[in-house]
CSV table of C-alpha atoms in Angstrom, one decimal:
chain,number,residue,atom,x,y,z
A,1,GLU,CA,84.6,114.5,92.5
A,2,ALA,CA,85.3,112.0,95.3
A,3,GLY,CA,87.1,113.5,98.3
A,4,VAL,CA,90.1,112.2,100.2
A,5,THR,CA,89.2,108.9,101.7
A,6,GLN,CA,90.9,107.2,104.7
A,7,PHE,CA,90.6,103.7,106.0
A,8,PRO,CA,89.9,102.6,108.6
A,9,SER,CA,88.1,105.3,110.4
A,10,HIS,CA,89.0,103.8,113.7
A,11,SER,CA,91.6,101.3,114.9
A,12,VAL,CA,92.2,99.9,118.3
A,13,ILE,CA,95.4,97.9,118.7
A,14,GLU,CA,97.6,96.7,121.5
A,15,LYS,CA,101.0,98.1,122.2
A,16,GLY,CA,103.6,96.3,120.1
A,17,GLN,CA,101.2,95.4,117.3
A,18,THR,CA,101.3,96.8,113.7
A,19,VAL,CA,98.7,99.0,112.1
A,20,THR,CA,98.5,100.2,108.5
A,21,LEU,CA,96.5,103.2,107.6
A,22,ARG,CA,95.4,103.9,104.1
A,23,CYS,CA,94.7,107.1,102.2
A,24,ASP,CA,93.2,107.6,98.8
A,25,PRO,CA,93.7,111.2,97.6
A,26,ILE,CA,91.6,113.1,95.1
A,27,SER,CA,92.3,111.8,91.7
A,28,GLY,CA,94.9,113.8,89.9
A,29,HIS,CA,96.4,115.3,93.1
A,30,ASP,CA,100.1,114.8,93.0
A,31,ASN,CA,100.7,116.1,96.5
A,32,LEU,CA,99.8,114.0,99.4
A,33,TYR,CA,100.3,114.8,103.0
A,34,TRP,CA,100.1,113.0,106.4
A,35,TYR,CA,99.3,114.9,109.5
A,36,ARG,CA,98.6,113.8,113.1
A,37,ARG,CA,96.8,115.2,116.1
A,38,VAL,CA,97.7,113.7,119.4
A,39,MET,CA,95.1,114.4,122.1
A,40,GLY,CA,95.3,117.9,123.4
A,41,LYS,CA,98.0,118.9,121.0
A,42,GLU,CA,98.3,120.7,117.7
A,43,ILE,CA,97.9,119.1,114.3
A,44,LYS,CA,101.4,118.2,113.3
A,45,PHE,CA,102.9,117.6,109.9
A,46,LEU,CA,104.3,114.1,109.3
A,47,LEU,CA,105.4,114.0,105.6
A,48,HIS,CA,104.7,115.1,102.1
A,49,PHE,CA,104.7,113.1,98.9
A,50,VAL,CA,104.9,114.4,95.4
A,51,LYS,CA,103.6,111.6,93.3
A,52,GLU,CA,105.5,108.6,94.6
A,53,SER,CA,108.5,110.5,96.0
A,54,LYS,CA,108.9,111.6,99.5
A,55,GLN,CA,109.4,115.4,99.3
A,56,ASP,CA,109.6,116.0,103.0
A,57,GLU,CA,109.6,113.5,105.8
A,58,SER,CA,110.9,115.8,108.5
A,59,GLY,CA,107.9,115.3,110.7
A,60,MET,CA,108.0,111.6,111.0
A,61,PRO,CA,108.5,110.9,114.7
A,62,ASN,CA,110.8,107.9,114.5
A,63,ASN,CA,111.7,104.8,112.4
A,64,ARG,CA,108.6,102.9,113.7
A,65,PHE,CA,106.7,104.9,111.1
A,66,LEU,CA,106.9,104.0,107.4
A,67,ALA,CA,104.9,105.8,104.7
A,68,GLU,CA,104.7,104.6,101.1
A,69,ARG,CA,102.9,105.8,98.0
A,70,THR,CA,103.3,103.2,95.4
A,71,GLY,CA,102.6,104.4,91.8
A,72,GLY,CA,101.8,107.8,93.0
A,73,THR,CA,98.2,107.0,93.9
A,74,TYR,CA,97.1,105.8,97.3
A,75,SER,CA,99.4,106.0,100.3
A,76,THR,CA,99.9,103.8,103.4
A,77,LEU,CA,101.3,104.7,106.8
A,78,LYS,CA,102.5,101.8,108.8
A,79,VAL,CA,103.3,101.9,112.5
A,80,GLN,CA,105.4,99.0,113.7
A,81,PRO,CA,105.5,98.3,116.6
A,82,ALA,CA,102.9,100.7,117.9
A,83,GLU,CA,103.4,102.5,121.2
A,84,LEU,CA,100.9,104.2,123.5
A,85,GLU,CA,102.0,107.7,122.5
A,86,ASP,CA,101.1,106.9,118.9
A,87,SER,CA,97.4,107.2,119.8
A,88,GLY,CA,95.7,110.1,118.0
A,89,VAL,CA,94.0,111.1,114.8
A,90,TYR,CA,95.9,110.6,111.6
A,91,PHE,CA,94.8,112.9,108.8
A,92,CYS,CA,95.7,112.6,105.1
A,93,ALA,CA,95.4,115.5,102.7
A,94,SER,CA,96.0,116.1,99.1
A,95,SER,CA,96.4,119.0,96.7
A,96,PRO,CA,97.0,119.5,93.0
A,97,GLY,CA,99.8,122.0,93.6
A,98,ALA,CA,102.3,122.5,96.3
A,99,TYR,CA,102.7,126.1,97.3
A,100,ASN,CA,99.7,128.4,97.9
A,101,SER,CA,97.4,125.5,97.4
A,102,PRO,CA,94.7,124.6,99.9
A,103,LEU,CA,94.6,121.1,101.2
A,104,HIS,CA,91.7,118.7,101.0
A,105,PHE,CA,91.6,116.6,104.1
A,106,GLY,CA,90.1,113.2,104.7
A,107,ASN,CA,88.1,112.4,107.8
A,108,GLY,CA,91.0,110.9,109.6
A,109,THR,CA,91.8,107.6,111.2
A,110,ARG,CA,91.5,107.6,115.0
A,111,LEU,CA,94.2,105.2,116.3
A,112,THR,CA,94.0,104.0,119.9
A,113,VAL,CA,96.9,102.0,121.2
A,114,THR,CA,96.2,100.2,124.5
B,1,SER,CA,109.0,125.5,113.2
B,2,GLN,CA,106.4,128.2,113.8
B,3,GLN,CA,102.9,127.7,115.1
B,4,GLY,CA,99.7,129.5,114.5
B,5,GLU,CA,98.1,130.3,117.9
B,6,GLU,CA,94.5,131.1,118.0
B,7,ASP,CA,92.8,133.4,120.5
B,8,PRO,CA,90.3,132.8,122.1
B,9,GLN,CA,90.3,129.1,122.5
B,10,ALA,CA,86.5,128.7,123.0
B,11,LEU,CA,83.7,131.0,122.0
B,12,SER,CA,80.0,130.7,122.5
B,13,ILE,CA,77.7,133.2,120.7
B,14,GLN,CA,74.0,133.6,119.8
B,15,GLU,CA,72.9,132.9,116.3
B,16,GLY,CA,73.1,136.1,114.2
B,17,GLU,CA,76.0,137.5,116.1
B,18,ASN,CA,79.5,137.9,114.7
B,19,ALA,CA,82.4,135.7,115.8
B,20,THR,CA,86.0,136.8,115.7
B,21,MET,CA,89.0,134.7,116.2
B,22,ASN,CA,92.7,135.8,116.1
B,23,CYS,CA,95.8,133.9,115.2
B,24,SER,CA,99.4,134.8,115.8
B,25,TYR,CA,102.5,133.3,114.3
B,26,LYS,CA,106.3,133.7,114.8
B,27,THR,CA,108.2,133.7,111.5
B,28,SER,CA,107.9,134.8,107.9
B,29,ILE,CA,105.1,133.1,106.0
B,30,ASN,CA,104.1,132.4,102.4
B,31,ASN,CA,100.4,132.4,103.3
B,32,LEU,CA,98.0,131.8,106.1
B,33,GLN,CA,95.0,129.5,105.9
B,34,TRP,CA,91.9,129.0,107.9
B,35,TYR,CA,90.2,125.6,108.2
B,36,ARG,CA,87.0,124.4,109.9
B,37,GLN,CA,86.5,121.0,111.5
B,38,ASN,CA,83.2,119.6,112.4
B,39,SER,CA,83.2,117.0,115.1
B,40,GLY,CA,84.6,113.7,113.8
B,41,ARG,CA,85.2,115.0,110.4
B,42,GLY,CA,88.2,116.2,108.4
B,43,LEU,CA,89.4,119.8,108.1
B,44,VAL,CA,87.7,121.9,105.5
B,45,HIS,CA,89.6,124.7,103.8
B,46,LEU,CA,87.9,128.1,104.3
B,47,ILE,CA,90.2,130.7,103.0
B,48,LEU,CA,93.8,131.3,102.0
B,49,ILE,CA,95.4,134.7,102.3
B,50,ARG,CA,98.9,135.3,100.9
B,51,SER,CA,101.6,137.3,102.6
B,52,ASN,CA,101.2,140.3,100.3
B,53,GLU,CA,97.4,140.5,100.9
B,54,ARG,CA,95.8,142.3,103.8
B,55,GLU,CA,92.2,141.3,103.6
B,56,LYS,CA,90.1,138.7,101.9
B,57,HIS,CA,86.4,137.9,101.9
B,58,SER,CA,84.5,134.8,101.1
B,59,GLY,CA,80.8,134.8,101.7
B,60,ARG,CA,80.2,135.6,105.4
B,61,LEU,CA,83.9,135.2,106.1
B,62,ARG,CA,86.4,138.0,106.4
B,63,VAL,CA,90.1,137.4,107.0
B,64,THR,CA,92.7,140.0,107.7
B,65,LEU,CA,96.5,139.6,107.8
B,66,ASP,CA,98.9,141.9,109.4
B,67,THR,CA,102.4,140.7,108.6
B,68,SER,CA,104.1,143.4,110.7
B,69,LYS,CA,102.3,142.1,113.8
B,70,LYS,CA,102.4,138.5,112.6
B,71,SER,CA,98.7,138.1,113.2
B,72,SER,CA,95.5,137.3,111.4
B,73,SER,CA,91.8,137.4,112.3
B,74,LEU,CA,88.8,135.5,111.0
B,75,LEU,CA,85.4,137.1,111.3
B,76,ILE,CA,82.2,135.1,110.7
B,77,THR,CA,79.3,137.5,110.2
B,78,ALA,CA,75.7,136.7,111.0
B,79,SER,CA,76.6,133.3,112.5
B,80,ARG,CA,74.4,130.3,112.1
B,81,ALA,CA,74.0,127.1,114.2
B,82,ALA,CA,75.8,125.3,111.4
B,83,ASP,CA,78.9,127.4,112.0
B,84,THR,CA,79.4,125.4,115.2
B,85,ALA,CA,82.8,123.8,114.7
B,86,SER,CA,86.5,124.1,115.5
B,87,TYR,CA,88.4,126.6,113.5
B,88,PHE,CA,92.2,126.4,112.9
B,89,CYS,CA,94.7,128.7,111.4
B,90,ALA,CA,97.7,127.3,109.6
B,91,THR,CA,100.7,129.0,108.2
B,92,GLU,CA,102.8,127.9,105.2
B,93,ASN,CA,106.5,129.0,105.4
B,94,TYR,CA,108.7,130.1,102.6
B,95,GLY,CA,110.9,127.3,101.4
B,96,ASN,CA,108.6,124.5,102.3
B,97,ASN,CA,104.9,123.8,102.3
B,98,ARG,CA,104.4,122.2,105.6
B,99,LEU,CA,101.4,123.7,107.3
B,100,ALA,CA,101.9,124.7,111.0
B,101,PHE,CA,98.6,124.5,112.7
B,102,GLY,CA,97.4,126.3,115.8
B,103,LYS,CA,95.5,124.5,118.6
B,104,GLY,CA,92.1,125.6,117.3
B,105,ASN,CA,89.1,127.6,118.4
B,106,GLN,CA,85.9,125.8,119.5
B,107,VAL,CA,83.0,128.0,118.3
B,108,VAL,CA,79.5,127.2,119.5
B,109,VAL,CA,76.6,129.1,117.9
B,110,ILE,CA,73.4,128.9,120.0
B,111,PRO,CA,70.2,128.8,118.0
């Protein structure tokens, strides 16, 4: 089966610009998660979708971040406008179940805001 | 929110030796998971141990969980050069399934 895929793998943008990250979960996985690792820090939870619904978005840093999952398939995470502190690696993960279910991670998108 | 915290942060061993990493956390958990990350890649799930379990094995991996001490250990036996990676513990709380990750251990296995 195909794994979780993320696009792009790298993105370099200037402060104030907009960037959209995409995640394609494993087919059939209702649960989709976004995590972020800022340089030197822990991997932090951003939000959790169950199908197309936002189950938990408590980790979203501010309203410059917008996540969507249209039709319960792929998801996008848009940052608008980007700030320097948004730089980091954004990981997407999916799982078939919610609790006690291991996550399948994509390779991440490395975002650099200059 | 709680965090898993691994100890030690960096470990360098010879191939064939065992590698042990520890993880501590602060609150009640539903389960604790270990993940591996090779440079530039995503995290790969290694093993999940539930709060009512004390030990679990998977191949050359052995994980223990002590809920009274709020700690876990990951043992890799007979290490190989391919085990070189960063290892993260992550805890899942009751009531939500946000994973709280530690900072990770960098393990280098020297051939």
